[in-house]
PDB file of C-alpha atoms in Angstrom:
ATOM      1  CA  MET A 420     155.027 170.081  34.341  1.00  0.00           C
ATOM      2  CA  THR A 421     158.267 168.307  33.555  1.00  0.00           C
ATOM      3  CA  ASN A 422     161.053 167.537  35.929  1.00  0.00           C
ATOM      4  CA  SER A 423     164.254 168.492  34.238  1.00  0.00           C
ATOM      5  CA  ALA A 424     167.614 167.744  35.762  1.00  0.00           C
ATOM      6  CA  PRO A 425     169.544 170.781  36.923  1.00  0.00           C
ATOM      7  CA  ALA A 426     172.240 171.928  34.538  1.00  0.00           C
ATOM      8  CA  ALA A 427     175.607 170.388  35.305  1.00  0.00           C
ATOM      9  CA  VAL A 428     178.280 172.788  36.504  1.00  0.00           C
ATOM     10  CA  PRO A 429     181.337 172.475  34.257  1.00  0.00           C
ATOM     11  CA  GLY A 430     184.309 171.153  36.199  1.00  0.00           C
ATOM     12  CA  LYS A 431     182.284 170.306  39.326  1.00  0.00           C
ATOM     13  CA  THR A 432     182.685 166.518  39.000  1.00  0.00           C
ATOM     14  CA  LEU A 433     186.359 166.897  38.138  1.00  0.00           C
ATOM     15  CA  GLY A 434     186.714 169.179  41.166  1.00  0.00           C
ATOM     16  CA  ILE A 435     185.368 166.445  43.429  1.00  0.00           C
ATOM     17  CA  VAL A 436     187.687 163.882  41.824  1.00  0.00           C
ATOM     18  CA  ALA A 437     190.578 166.320  42.300  1.00  0.00           C
ATOM     19  CA  LEU A 438     189.683 166.723  45.969  1.00  0.00           C
ATOM     20  CA  VAL A 439     189.811 162.951  46.470  1.00  0.00           C
ATOM     21  CA  PHE A 440     193.161 162.778  44.665  1.00  0.00           C
ATOM     22  CA  ALA A 441     194.508 165.633  46.795  1.00  0.00           C
ATOM     23  CA  PHE A 442     194.470 163.116  49.670  1.00  0.00           C
ATOM     24  CA  LEU A 443     195.629 160.084  47.656  1.00  0.00           C
ATOM     25  CA  SER A 444     198.259 161.709  45.425  1.00  0.00           C
ATOM     26  CA  SER A 445     198.760 165.399  46.096  1.00  0.00           C
ATOM     27  CA  PRO A 446     200.440 166.359  42.795  1.00  0.00           C
ATOM     28  CA  ILE A 447     197.674 164.734  40.743  1.00  0.00           C
ATOM     29  CA  GLY A 448     194.988 166.341  42.909  1.00  0.00           C
ATOM     30  CA  PHE A 449     196.658 169.732  42.469  1.00  0.00           C
ATOM     31  CA  ILE A 450     196.783 169.424  38.662  1.00  0.00           C
ATOM     32  CA  LEU A 451     193.209 168.123  38.384  1.00  0.00           C
ATOM     33  CA  GLY A 452     192.059 170.938  40.659  1.00  0.00           C
ATOM     34  CA  LEU A 453     193.638 173.504  38.347  1.00  0.00           C
ATOM     35  CA  VAL A 454     191.917 171.954  35.321  1.00  0.00           C
ATOM     36  CA  ALA A 455     188.542 171.806  37.090  1.00  0.00           C
ATOM     37  CA  LYS A 456     188.880 175.402  38.305  1.00  0.00           C
ATOM     38  CA  SER A 457     189.711 176.527  34.768  1.00  0.00           C
ATOM     39  CA  GLN A 458     186.646 174.762  33.338  1.00  0.00           C
ATOM     40  CA  SER A 459     184.376 176.336  35.940  1.00  0.00           C
ATOM     41  CA  LYS A 460     185.906 179.771  35.507  1.00  0.00           C
ATOM     42  CA  LYS A 461     185.233 179.666  31.746  1.00  0.00           C
ATOM     43  CA  ALA A 462     181.584 178.897  32.533  1.00  0.00           C
ATOM     44  CA  GLY A 463     181.466 181.696  35.101  1.00  0.00           C
ATOM     45  CA  VAL A 464     180.670 179.509  38.103  1.00  0.00           C
ATOM     46  CA  SER A 465     182.524 178.863  41.339  1.00  0.00           C
ATOM     47  CA  ASN A 466     183.987 175.478  42.145  1.00  0.00           C
ATOM     48  CA  THR A 467     184.740 175.073  45.844  1.00  0.00           C
ATOM     49  CA  PRO A 468     185.929 171.425  45.613  1.00  0.00           C
ATOM     50  CA  ALA A 469     188.456 172.429  42.940  1.00  0.00           C
ATOM     51  CA  THR A 470     189.731 175.306  45.073  1.00  0.00           C
ATOM     52  CA  ALA A 471     190.098 173.000  48.076  1.00  0.00           C
ATOM     53  CA  ALA A 472     191.910 170.427  45.900  1.00  0.00           C
ATOM     54  CA  ILE A 473     194.332 173.092  44.674  1.00  0.00           C
ATOM     55  CA  VAL A 474     195.163 174.227  48.212  1.00  0.00           C
ATOM     56  CA  LEU A 475     195.446 170.727  49.699  1.00  0.00           C
ATOM     57  CA  GLY A 476     197.286 169.383  46.655  1.00  0.00           C
ATOM     58  CA  LEU A 477     199.825 172.198  46.793  1.00  0.00           C
ATOM     59  CA  ILE A 478     200.417 171.760  50.534  1.00  0.00           C
ATOM     60  CA  GLY A 479     200.772 167.981  50.123  1.00  0.00           C
ATOM     61  CA  THR A 480     203.134 168.377  47.175  1.00  0.00           C
ATOM     62  CA  ILE A 481     205.345 170.769  49.154  1.00  0.00           C
ATOM     63  CA  ILE A 482     205.446 168.325  52.071  1.00  0.00           C
ATOM     64  CA  ILE A 483     206.368 165.464  49.720  1.00  0.00           C
ATOM     65  CA  ALA A 484     209.165 167.572  48.184  1.00  0.00           C
ATOM     66  CA  ILE A 485     210.555 168.381  51.646  1.00  0.00           C
ATOM     67  CA  ILE A 486     210.480 164.698  52.669  1.00  0.00           C
ATOM     68  CA  ILE A 487     212.266 163.672  49.469  1.00  0.00           C
ATOM     69  CA  GLY A 488     214.871 166.406  49.924  1.00  0.00           C
ATOM     70  CA  VAL A 489     215.589 165.425  53.519  1.00  0.00           C
ATOM     71  CA  SER A 490     215.766 161.732  52.570  1.00  0.00           C
ATOM     72  CA  VAL A 491     218.215 162.373  49.728  1.00  0.00           C
ATOM     73  CA  ALA A 492     220.376 164.572  51.963  1.00  0.00           C
ATOM     74  CA  GLY A 493     220.360 161.911  54.696  1.00  0.00           C
ATOM     75  CA  ALA A 494     221.251 159.150  52.252  1.00  0.00           C
ATOM     76  CA  GLY A 495     224.060 161.288  50.843  1.00  0.00           C
ATOM     77  CA  ALA A 496     225.432 161.942  54.326  1.00  0.00           C
ATOM     78  CA  LEU A 497     225.294 158.241  55.174  1.00  0.00           C
ATOM     79  CA  LEU A 498     227.065 157.269  51.938  1.00  0.00           C
ATOM     80  CA  GLY A 499     229.714 159.912  52.594  1.00  0.00           C
ATOM     81  CA  GLN A 500     230.256 158.599  56.103  1.00  0.00           C
ATOM     82  CA  CYS A 501     230.552 155.024  54.803  1.00  0.00           C
ATOM     83  CA  ALA A 502     233.099 156.192  52.235  1.00  0.00           C
ATOM     84  CA  ASP A 503     235.205 157.617  55.090  1.00  0.00           C
ATOM     85  CA  LEU A 504     234.779 154.656  57.460  1.00  0.00           C
ATOM     86  CA  GLY A 505     235.080 151.774  54.987  1.00  0.00           C
ATOM     87  CA  PRO A 506     233.156 148.496  55.008  1.00  0.00           C
ATOM     88  CA  GLY A 507     231.976 146.927  58.246  1.00  0.00           C
ATOM     89  CA  VAL A 508     229.955 147.856  61.324  1.00  0.00           C
ATOM     90  CA  HIS A 509     230.908 151.118  63.038  1.00  0.00           C
ATOM     91  CA  GLU A 510     229.758 153.082  66.081  1.00  0.00           C
ATOM     92  CA  ALA A 511     229.521 156.835  65.527  1.00  0.00           C
ATOM     93  CA  GLY A 512     227.920 159.101  68.114  1.00  0.00           C
ATOM     94  CA  GLY A 513     226.009 156.239  69.711  1.00  0.00           C
ATOM     95  CA  VAL A 514     224.602 155.143  66.333  1.00  0.00           C
ATOM     96  CA  THR A 515     225.493 151.844  64.684  1.00  0.00           C
ATOM     97  CA  ILE A 516     226.368 152.254  61.004  1.00  0.00           C
ATOM     98  CA  THR A 517     226.696 149.234  58.730  1.00  0.00           C
ATOM     99  CA  CYS A 518     228.659 149.925  55.559  1.00  0.00           C
ATOM    100  CA  GLY A 519     229.029 147.913  52.378  1.00  0.00           C
TER     101      GLY A 519
END
């Protein structure tokens, strides 16, 4: 009687790595999850970590995109206000704005 190691599930390890990256860097976790899911699908096996990485990576990526969009819009508004006010320290609506 020999003890043979169970056959490795294609994409399973990459799915776990993708799940970790979904928390560290959502876009990378999302992409790795897609690759892992594709590898497992070709082999005809399920890959729960890859599916979780895809979902979490996509949600995280959307949140990052929203934060970047809001930040860029806020910076643009501040630069526009400074262009109108000129250099110096100004009070606008109870907020201190320091320009150029």
